[in-house]
Structure formats: C-alpha cells, structure tokens
Coordinates of C-alpha atoms and ligand atoms in Angstrom, one line a residue:
X114 CA 261.1 -89.4 -40.9
X115 CA 263.9 -91.7 -40.1
X116 CA 267.3 -91.3 -41.2
X117 CA 270.6 -92.4 -39.8
X118 CA 273.8 -91.2 -41.3
X119 CA 276.5 -93.9 -41.1
X120 CA 280.2 -93.7 -40.9
X121 CA 280.6 -94.8 -44.6
X122 CA 278.3 -91.8 -45.5
X123 CA 280.3 -89.5 -43.5
X124 CA 283.5 -90.9 -45.1
X125 CA 282.2 -90.1 -48.6
X126 CA 281.3 -86.6 -47.6
X127 CA 284.8 -86.1 -46.2
X128 CA 286.4 -87.5 -49.2
X129 CA 284.6 -84.9 -51.3
X130 CA 285.7 -82.2 -49.0
X131 CA 289.5 -83.3 -49.3
X132 CA 289.1 -83.5 -53.1
X133 CA 287.6 -80.3 -53.5
X134 CA 290.1 -78.5 -51.2
X135 CA 292.9 -79.9 -53.3
X136 CA 291.5 -79.9 -56.8
X137 CA 288.8 -77.6 -57.3
X138 CA 290.0 -74.2 -55.9
X139 CA 292.4 -72.9 -58.4
X140 CA 291.6 -69.1 -58.5
X141 CA 292.2 -68.8 -62.3
X142 CA 289.1 -70.7 -62.9
X143 CA 286.8 -68.7 -60.9
X144 CA 285.5 -66.7 -63.8
X145 CA 285.9 -69.3 -66.6
X146 CA 284.8 -72.9 -67.1
X147 CA 287.7 -75.4 -66.4
X148 CA 287.8 -78.5 -68.6
X149 CA 290.7 -79.7 -66.5
X150 CA 288.5 -79.5 -63.2
X151 CA 285.6 -81.0 -65.2
X152 CA 287.8 -84.1 -66.0
X153 CA 289.0 -84.3 -62.5
X154 CA 285.5 -84.4 -61.1
X155 CA 284.4 -86.9 -63.7
X156 CA 287.1 -89.3 -62.9
X157 CA 286.1 -89.1 -59.2
X158 CA 282.7 -90.5 -60.2
X159 CA 280.6 -87.9 -58.5
X160 CA 278.6 -87.3 -61.7
X161 CA 276.9 -90.6 -61.4
X162 CA 276.4 -90.6 -57.7
X163 CA 272.8 -91.8 -57.7
X164 CA 272.9 -93.6 -61.1
X165 CA 272.9 -97.4 -61.3
X166 CA 276.1 -99.2 -61.7
X167 CA 274.8 -100.7 -65.1
X168 CA 275.4 -97.1 -66.4
X169 CA 278.7 -96.7 -64.6
X170 CA 277.2 -94.7 -61.7
X171 CA 278.0 -95.2 -57.8
X172 CA 274.3 -96.1 -57.0
X173 CA 274.4 -94.3 -53.8
X174 CA 271.3 -93.2 -52.0
X175 CA 269.8 -89.6 -52.2
X176 CA 270.7 -89.0 -48.5
X177 CA 274.4 -89.8 -49.5
X178 CA 274.2 -87.5 -52.5
X179 CA 272.9 -84.8 -50.2
X180 CA 275.8 -85.2 -47.8
X181 CA 278.3 -85.4 -50.8
X182 CA 276.9 -82.1 -52.3
X183 CA 276.8 -80.4 -48.9
X184 CA 280.5 -81.3 -48.5
X185 CA 281.2 -80.0 -52.2
X186 CA 279.8 -76.5 -51.4
X187 CA 281.7 -76.4 -48.1
X188 CA 285.1 -77.1 -49.6
X189 CA 284.8 -75.8 -53.2
X190 CA 284.7 -72.0 -53.3
X191 CA 284.0 -71.9 -56.9
X192 CA 280.2 -71.7 -56.8
X193 CA 280.0 -71.2 -60.6
X194 CA 281.8 -74.6 -61.3
X195 CA 279.5 -76.4 -58.7
X196 CA 276.6 -74.9 -60.7
X197 CA 277.8 -76.5 -64.0
X198 CA 278.1 -79.9 -62.1
X199 CA 274.5 -79.5 -60.7
X200 CA 273.1 -78.5 -64.0
X201 CA 274.5 -81.4 -65.7
X202 CA 273.5 -84.0 -63.2
X203 CA 270.1 -83.1 -61.7
X204 CA 268.2 -81.4 -64.8
X205 CA 270.3 -83.1 -67.6
X206 CA 271.4 -86.6 -66.9
X207 CA 269.0 -87.3 -64.1
X208 CA 266.1 -86.8 -66.5
X209 CA 267.3 -89.3 -69.0
X210 CA 268.1 -91.7 -66.2
X211 CA 264.5 -91.4 -64.9
X212 CA 262.4 -90.9 -67.9
X213 CA 264.5 -92.0 -70.8
X214 CA 263.8 -95.1 -72.9
X215 CA 266.3 -97.9 -72.7
X216 CA 267.5 -96.7 -76.3
X217 CA 268.1 -93.1 -74.9
X218 CA 269.9 -94.2 -71.7
X219 CA 272.2 -96.6 -73.9
X220 CA 273.0 -93.7 -76.1
X221 CA 273.6 -91.0 -73.6
X222 CA 273.7 -92.0 -70.1
X223 CA 277.1 -93.8 -69.7
X224 CA 278.9 -90.8 -71.5
X225 CA 277.3 -88.3 -69.3
X226 CA 278.0 -90.2 -66.2
X227 CA 281.7 -90.4 -67.4
X228 CA 281.6 -86.6 -68.0
X229 CA 282.3 -87.1 -71.8
X230 CA 279.1 -85.4 -72.6
X231 CA 277.8 -82.2 -70.7
X232 CA 274.2 -81.7 -70.0
X233 CA 271.8 -78.7 -69.8
X234 CA 268.2 -77.9 -69.5
X235 CA 266.2 -75.3 -71.6
X236 CA 262.9 -74.1 -70.4
X237 CA 262.9 -70.4 -70.3
X238 CA 262.4 -67.9 -73.1
X239 CA 262.7 -64.2 -73.4
X240 CA 258.9 -63.8 -72.8
X241 CA 258.3 -66.9 -70.9
X242 CA 260.2 -66.7 -67.4
X243 CA 258.2 -67.5 -64.4
X244 CA 255.2 -68.2 -66.7
X245 CA 257.2 -70.9 -68.3
X246 CA 254.1 -72.6 -69.7
X247 CA 253.6 -69.7 -72.0
X248 CA 256.5 -70.7 -74.0
X249 CA 256.4 -70.3 -77.8
X250 CA 258.8 -72.9 -78.9
X251 CA 257.0 -75.6 -80.6
X252 CA 257.5 -79.0 -82.4
X253 CA 255.9 -80.2 -85.5
X254 CA 255.4 -83.9 -86.2
X255 CA 257.0 -84.7 -89.6
X256 CA 256.5 -88.4 -89.8
X257 CA 259.7 -89.9 -88.8
X258 CA 261.1 -86.8 -87.0
X259 CA 260.0 -83.7 -85.2
X260 CA 260.9 -80.0 -86.4
X261 CA 261.6 -77.6 -83.5
X262 CA 261.4 -73.8 -83.8
X263 CA 262.0 -71.2 -81.0
X264 CA 264.5 -69.5 -78.8
X265 CA 265.5 -70.4 -75.3
X266 CA 267.1 -67.9 -72.9
X267 CA 269.4 -68.1 -69.9
X268 CA 270.6 -71.7 -70.6
X269 CA 273.3 -72.6 -68.0
X270 CA 276.2 -74.7 -69.5
X271 CA 274.7 -73.6 -72.9
X272 CA 278.1 -72.9 -74.4
X273 CA 279.8 -76.0 -73.2
X274 CA 276.9 -78.5 -73.1
X275 CA 276.6 -81.4 -75.7
X276 CA 273.1 -82.7 -74.7
X277 CA 270.2 -80.4 -74.1
X278 CA 266.7 -81.3 -72.4
X279 CA 264.5 -78.9 -74.3
X280 CA 260.8 -78.3 -73.7
X281 CA 258.4 -77.4 -76.5
X282 CA 254.7 -77.1 -77.1
X283 CA 253.3 -80.0 -78.9
X284 CA 249.6 -79.6 -78.8
X285 CA 247.8 -76.3 -78.8
X286 CA 244.1 -75.8 -78.2
X287 CA 242.1 -75.8 -75.0
X288 CA 244.7 -77.7 -73.1
X289 CA 248.3 -76.8 -74.2
X290 CA 250.5 -79.7 -74.0
X291 CA 254.2 -80.1 -73.8
X292 CA 257.1 -82.6 -74.8
X293 CA 260.6 -82.8 -73.6
X294 CA 263.3 -83.6 -76.2
X295 CA 266.8 -84.8 -76.0
X296 CA 268.7 -82.6 -78.4
X297 CA 272.4 -83.0 -79.3
X298 CA 274.3 -79.8 -80.2
X299 CA 275.1 -81.3 -83.5
X300 CA 271.7 -81.6 -84.6
X301 CA 270.7 -79.7 -87.8
X302 CA 269.1 -76.4 -87.0
X303 CA 270.4 -76.3 -83.4
X304 CA 272.6 -73.2 -82.5
X305 CA 274.2 -72.0 -79.3
X306 CA 274.7 -68.2 -79.0
X307 CA 277.4 -66.2 -77.2
X308 CA 278.1 -66.5 -73.5
X309 CA 275.8 -64.0 -71.5
X310 CA 277.9 -62.0 -69.0
X311 CA 276.5 -62.3 -65.4
X312 CA 277.3 -60.7 -62.1
X313 CA 278.3 -63.9 -60.6
X314 CA 278.7 -67.7 -61.2
X315 CA 281.4 -66.9 -63.7
X316 CA 282.7 -70.4 -64.1
X317 CA 279.3 -71.5 -65.4
X318 CA 278.8 -70.2 -69.0
X319 CA 275.2 -69.2 -69.8
X320 CA 273.7 -68.6 -73.3
X321 CA 270.6 -68.2 -75.6
X322 CA 270.0 -71.3 -77.8
X323 CA 268.1 -71.1 -81.0
X324 CA 266.1 -73.9 -82.6
X325 CA 265.8 -73.0 -86.4
X326 CA 263.9 -75.8 -88.1
X327 CA 265.9 -78.1 -85.8
X328 CA 265.5 -81.7 -86.8
X329 CA 264.9 -84.1 -83.8
X330 CA 264.6 -88.0 -84.3
X331 CA 261.4 -89.5 -82.9
X332 CA 263.3 -91.6 -80.6
X333 CA 264.6 -88.4 -78.8
X334 CA 261.4 -87.7 -77.1
X335 CA 262.1 -87.9 -73.4
X336 CA 259.2 -89.9 -71.5
X337 CA 255.9 -89.8 -73.3
X338 CA 254.8 -87.5 -76.0
X339 CA 252.6 -84.6 -74.7
X340 CA 253.6 -85.3 -71.0
X341 CA 256.6 -82.8 -70.9
X342 CA 254.8 -80.8 -68.1
X343 CA 255.2 -83.7 -65.7
X344 CA 258.9 -84.0 -66.5
X345 CA 259.2 -80.3 -66.2
X346 CA 257.6 -80.3 -62.7
X347 CA 259.9 -83.2 -61.6
X348 CA 263.0 -81.5 -63.0
X349 CA 262.3 -78.5 -60.9
X350 CA 261.7 -80.4 -58.0
X351 CA 265.1 -82.1 -58.3
X352 CA 266.7 -78.7 -59.0
X353 CA 265.3 -77.0 -55.9
X354 CA 266.6 -79.8 -53.8
X355 CA 270.1 -80.8 -55.0
X356 CA 271.2 -77.5 -56.6
X357 CA 270.5 -76.0 -53.2
X358 CA 272.3 -78.7 -51.3
X359 CA 275.9 -77.1 -51.8
X360 CA 274.6 -73.7 -50.5
X361 CA 274.3 -75.4 -47.0
X362 CA 277.9 -76.2 -47.1
X363 CA 278.8 -72.7 -48.4
X364 CA 276.9 -71.2 -45.5
X365 CA 279.0 -73.4 -43.2
X366 CA 282.3 -72.2 -44.9
X367 CA 281.3 -68.5 -44.6
X368 CA 280.3 -68.8 -41.0
X369 CA 283.5 -70.4 -40.1
X370 CA 285.4 -67.6 -41.9
X371 CA 283.4 -65.1 -39.8
X372 CA 284.1 -66.8 -36.6
X373 CA 287.7 -66.7 -37.2
X374 CA 287.6 -63.0 -38.1
X375 CA 285.5 -61.8 -35.1
X376 CA 287.8 -63.8 -32.8
X377 CA 290.9 -62.0 -34.2
X378 CA 289.7 -58.6 -35.1
X379 CA 290.0 -56.1 -32.3
X380 CA 288.4 -52.6 -32.1
X381 CA 288.2 -50.4 -29.0
X382 CA 290.6 -52.9 -27.4
X383 CA 288.2 -55.9 -27.6
X384 CA 287.4 -58.5 -30.0
X385 CA 284.5 -57.3 -32.4
X386 CA 282.7 -60.8 -31.6
X387 CA 282.1 -59.4 -28.1
X388 CA 279.6 -57.0 -29.6
X389 CA 276.2 -58.5 -29.5
X390 CA 275.4 -57.1 -32.9
X391 CA 278.2 -59.1 -34.4
X392 CA 277.8 -62.3 -32.5
X393 CA 274.1 -62.5 -33.2
X394 CA 274.9 -62.4 -37.0
X395 CA 276.9 -65.5 -36.5
X396 CA 274.2 -67.1 -34.3
X397 CA 271.7 -66.3 -37.2
X398 CA 274.1 -68.1 -39.7
X399 CA 274.2 -71.3 -37.5
X400 CA 270.4 -71.3 -37.2
X401 CA 270.1 -71.2 -41.1
X402 CA 272.7 -74.0 -41.4
X403 CA 271.0 -76.3 -39.0
X404 CA 267.5 -75.6 -40.3
X405 CA 268.6 -75.9 -44.0
X406 CA 270.4 -79.1 -43.3
X407 CA 267.5 -80.7 -41.5
X408 CA 265.1 -79.7 -44.6
X409 CA 267.7 -81.2 -47.0
X410 CA 268.0 -84.5 -45.3
X411 CA 264.2 -84.7 -44.9
X412 CA 263.9 -84.3 -48.6
X413 CA 266.6 -86.7 -49.4
X414 CA 264.9 -89.2 -47.1
X415 CA 261.5 -88.7 -49.0
X416 CA 263.4 -89.2 -52.2
X417 CA 264.9 -92.5 -50.8
X418 CA 261.4 -93.7 -50.2
X419 CA 260.4 -92.7 -53.8
X420 CA 258.2 -90.1 -52.4
X421 CA 257.5 -86.6 -53.9
X422 CA 259.0 -83.6 -52.2
X423 CA 257.1 -80.9 -54.3
X424 CA 256.1 -78.6 -51.5
X425 CA 259.3 -79.4 -49.3
X426 CA 261.7 -78.5 -52.2
X427 CA 259.9 -75.1 -52.8
X428 CA 260.2 -74.5 -48.9
X429 CA 263.8 -75.6 -49.0
X430 CA 264.8 -73.5 -52.0
X431 CA 263.2 -70.4 -50.7
X432 CA 264.6 -70.8 -47.3
X433 CA 268.1 -71.7 -48.3
X434 CA 268.2 -68.8 -50.8
X435 CA 267.0 -66.1 -48.4
X436 CA 269.4 -67.2 -45.7
X437 CA 272.3 -67.8 -48.0
X438 CA 272.1 -64.3 -49.3
X439 CA 271.7 -63.0 -45.7
X440 CA 274.7 -64.9 -44.6
X441 CA 276.8 -63.4 -47.4
X442 CA 275.3 -59.9 -46.6
X443 CA 276.1 -60.2 -43.0
X444 CA 279.6 -61.7 -43.7
X445 CA 280.3 -58.4 -45.8
X446 CA 279.3 -56.3 -42.8
X447 CA 281.4 -58.3 -40.4
X448 CA 284.4 -58.0 -42.3
X449 CA 283.9 -54.2 -42.8
X450 CA 285.8 -52.7 -45.6
X451 CA 288.0 -55.7 -46.0
X452 CA 284.8 -57.6 -47.0
X453 CA 284.2 -55.0 -49.6
X454 CA 287.5 -55.7 -51.3
X455 CA 288.1 -58.5 -53.9
X456 CA 290.9 -59.9 -51.7
X457 CA 288.6 -61.5 -49.1
X458 CA 286.3 -63.1 -51.8
X459 CA 283.0 -62.2 -49.7
X460 CA 281.8 -59.7 -52.3
X461 CA 282.2 -62.6 -54.9
X462 CA 280.2 -64.9 -52.7
X463 CA 277.5 -62.3 -52.3
X464 CA 277.4 -61.9 -56.2
X465 CA 277.1 -65.6 -56.6
X466 CA 274.5 -65.9 -54.0
X467 CA 272.1 -63.3 -55.3
X468 CA 271.1 -65.6 -58.3
X469 CA 269.7 -68.4 -56.3
X470 CA 266.5 -66.4 -55.4
X471 CA 265.9 -66.1 -59.1
X472 CA 266.9 -69.6 -60.8
X473 CA 264.8 -72.7 -60.3
X474 CA 261.7 -70.6 -60.1
X475 CA 261.9 -67.1 -58.2
X476 CA 261.2 -67.2 -54.5
X477 CA 258.0 -65.3 -55.1
X478 CA 256.8 -68.1 -57.3
X479 CA 257.9 -70.7 -54.7
X480 CA 255.8 -68.8 -52.1
X481 CA 252.8 -69.0 -54.6
X482 CA 253.3 -72.7 -54.8
X483 CA 253.5 -73.2 -51.1
X484 CA 250.4 -71.1 -50.3
X485 CA 248.5 -72.9 -53.1
X486 CA 249.5 -76.4 -51.6
X487 CA 248.4 -75.6 -48.2
X488 CA 245.3 -73.8 -49.3
X489 CA 244.3 -76.8 -51.4
X490 CA 244.3 -78.8 -48.2
X491 CA 241.8 -76.6 -46.4
X492 CA 239.6 -75.3 -49.1
Ligands
FAD68 C1 271.9 -67.8 -63.0 C2 270.7 -68.3 -63.7 C3 270.7 -69.5 -64.4 C4 269.6 -69.9 -64.9 N1 269.7 -71.2 -65.8 C5 268.6 -71.6 -66.5 C6 268.5 -72.7 -67.3 O1 269.7 -73.5 -67.1 N2 267.5 -73.1 -68.0 C7 266.4 -72.4 -68.0 O2 265.4 -72.6 -68.7 N3 266.4 -71.2 -67.3 C8 267.3 -70.8 -66.6 N4 267.4 -69.7 -65.9 C9 266.2 -68.7 -66.0 C10 265.2 -68.7 -64.8 O3 264.5 -70.0 -64.6 C11 264.2 -67.5 -64.8 O4 265.1 -66.4 -64.8 C12 263.1 -67.6 -63.7 O5 262.3 -68.6 -64.0 C13 262.5 -66.2 -63.6 O6 262.0 -65.6 -65.0 P1 262.6 -64.2 -65.3 O7 263.8 -64.1 -65.1 O8 262.0 -64.1 -66.8 O9 261.7 -63.4 -64.3 P2 260.0 -62.8 -64.6 O10 259.3 -64.1 -64.8 O11 260.0 -61.7 -65.6 O12 259.8 -62.3 -63.2 C14 260.3 -60.9 -62.7 C15 259.8 -60.7 -61.3 O13 258.3 -60.8 -61.2 C16 258.1 -61.7 -60.1 N5 256.8 -62.4 -60.7 C17 256.5 -62.8 -61.8 N6 255.2 -63.6 -61.8 C18 254.8 -63.5 -60.6 C19 253.8 -63.9 -59.8 N7 252.8 -64.7 -60.5 N8 253.7 -63.8 -58.5 C20 254.6 -63.1 -57.9 N9 255.8 -62.5 -58.7 C21 255.8 -62.7 -59.7 C22 259.3 -62.6 -60.1 O14 259.2 -63.3 -58.9 C23 260.4 -61.7 -60.4 O15 260.8 -61.2 -59.2 C24 268.4 -69.2 -65.1 C25 268.4 -67.9 -64.4 C26 269.5 -67.4 -63.7 C27 269.5 -66.2 -63.0

C-alpha cells in the first residue's frame, strides 16, 4: 500500500469543507429534500468527481474522492442530503459509467453528472432483504423490449429520482440469473409510491416502486444480459466504501463538538473532561476516526489500482457503522440531558447513524462475508 496525499488533494478537501459549511447547512432542509441545495452541489461538480471529462466529470482519483467525501461528512450536518448524493453517484450514475454501453452513457451520463437527472438503485423487495437473490421481480423477453413485473422496497431517492438501476430475474431454472436494467421514471408501467417515513435521514426520501408490465427497451440492459449478479456485487462494494466515507468526517465533527463541551462544562468544580470515564469516550472516538480513515484510504488506493476491495469494503462498512453509532451514543452521554434535547442535534445524529448498520447489507451479513472469505483461504 502506497498513498501520498498531495497539497492539491488537501485543497480539494478543504474546498468541499468550505462549500458545505456555507451552502449545505440550512436547517429548514434537514427533514426534506432541497432541490436548491441539489443545484448548488451539481454546479460545484462533485457529482462527477471520478467520471471522465468526456462526460463532464472532474476525472479525479478514487483517493481524492475519498478525501472529498470525508470532508463533506465533516462539514455538512445534513446526513440525509449526503445520502441522496451518495445514492445518486455510487450506485446510480457510477454503474452506468462503469458498465453501460456507449449508447447508455451518451443518453444518461452527462445529465446525471450535471445533476439534471437523479439516480437510484432498486434491489430490495418486501420478502427479499438480506437474501436479495430470492427476489421475485422478473423480466420477460418480448422481442424488441422487456416487460418487468415486481415491487421494490426501501428505495432511497425513490420519490425524487429520474433514473433507476433495477435488478430482475431473467433466467429461472437450476441457476437463477439476474439482469440490471436502466429504467426512466416515465417508462410505461413504472410507478413510484409514497414517501416512507423513517426515524432519520429525513432529507433523503425513500419509497416503494412498482413495475406493472413495465416496458423497457432492449438497449437499456446495463452490462450483459444475465450478468446482473456481478453488477449487483460491484454496486454494493462501491456503496460500502463511498457511502461510508462521509461517516468518517461526521465522527470527526462529533468528536470535536464533544471535546469543546468537556472542556467547558464543569460539575463538582472541575471540567467533566477530567473524569476518565468521559475522556476515554473521546479517546475511543479518535481511535475510530484514525482506523476508519486508514481503511478508507486503503480501499481508495485499491480502487485506483483497478483492484477489488470486496472484503475490505465489508470490513470498512461494519467497522465504521459500529463505531459511528457508538460515537453518537457516547456523545449523547457526554452531553447529558442537553444531548437528549433537539437543540443540540445529537439525538438526530444518532437517529441518522442507526440506519448504517442496516443499509448496504446488514452488519451481520458483512460478518458472514468476511468469515466466508477468510475461511475459503484456509479450507
Ligand atoms: C435507510 C435505508 C436505505 C435503503 N436504501 C435502499 C436502496 O436504495 N435500494 C435498495 O434496494 N434497498 C435499500 N435499503 C434496504 C436494505 O438494503 C435492506 O434493509 C437490507 O439489505 C436488510 O434487509 P431487511 O431490512 O429486509 O432485513 P432482513 O433481511 O429481514 O434481516 C433482518 C435481520 O436478520 C438478520 N439476518 C438475516 N439473514 C441473516 C443471516 N443469514 N445471518 C445473520 N443474520 C441475518 C439481519 O442482519 C437483520 O438483523 C435501504 C434500507 C435502509 C434502512
């Protein structure tokens, strides 16, 4: 492993921090998606951070992207809005960039990079969560088009997205096969249901989507027909890395807020930070930040080498989510009753954080993956 962080990379990270502090923290958009903020982040160019200039992107490295998303999480307290950005980039647009035909790229990529079209991914179903491969949504070949039927559940960005990457069964039999389709919200038979109310991440609308004899042109197959399982695996790998990169920055922001508090709040005539039970919580936060950051940069380095980071992204996802939740939980304890109020926003950080042990595949499923991978090396 060999990565060096240049002055230019740090400048880009700092630019994002300044931008987010000044443009992405309007409290009125904490519980609702803001098209105004979406336009601002689109104009900044962040949406196309790793996409080639040919499609309007910045063509930056994956390490630079990791730094920028860490900076975004540090400076933007609207975790739901960051979730919208991440779903759009890493499991929407990025899949078209990496697996799409030239025709699909021409049709969708530039508009997505410019933020004119918002992306989403649809894998989960009501009866197929962790066991995503048991999905029932299927596609039928009708000669010059496919007809899709099924219902997808918990689709982040659902109510605001224009382009959906939808996974469906395309071959039954002994070996079930899947295909990924690029579906526009205007396609016949495609329906977006109402916003599902969640305990956190309020700025990211979520919904069910229904495919009722949905007609999809043949050219909207993403990658190769019957090869959707590979794309799904890759999508989840990207998600487990880059959707969790901002959480490293969020932990830093929360740690600094706690540090300030314990150095101001006095009880029994001394700073509460002088109690080891309090200072150790902050030490734990710093250890989580440092170790998460190293793992993030390692994955980004692997990606820049064109290598797989399948097990690494599962480790990163699980480690970050467990420690991000612990950081929020400890922050609440450090702030006492103030932390329990809405005013200090720590209870919201905790509510937002709790989702991350579930999305992108639950932590239990990640531990299954990690165990199976190391086991396959020795058995
Ligand atoms: C905020 C949020 C956003 C989401 N966004 C999207 C999206 O954009 N697109 C999309 O397709 N999906 C999305 N999802 C869905 C998400 O991928 C699923 O919730 C997740 O895969 C788990 O499925 P489930 O909720 O049905 O839980 P279940 O699969 O029912 O699991 C319930 C519990 O059982 C455990 N469990 C199940 N099987 C095993 C096993 N073999 N070993 C050990 N433990 C097991 C799980 O770990 C979990 O604790 C989102 C979810 C959330 C919370």
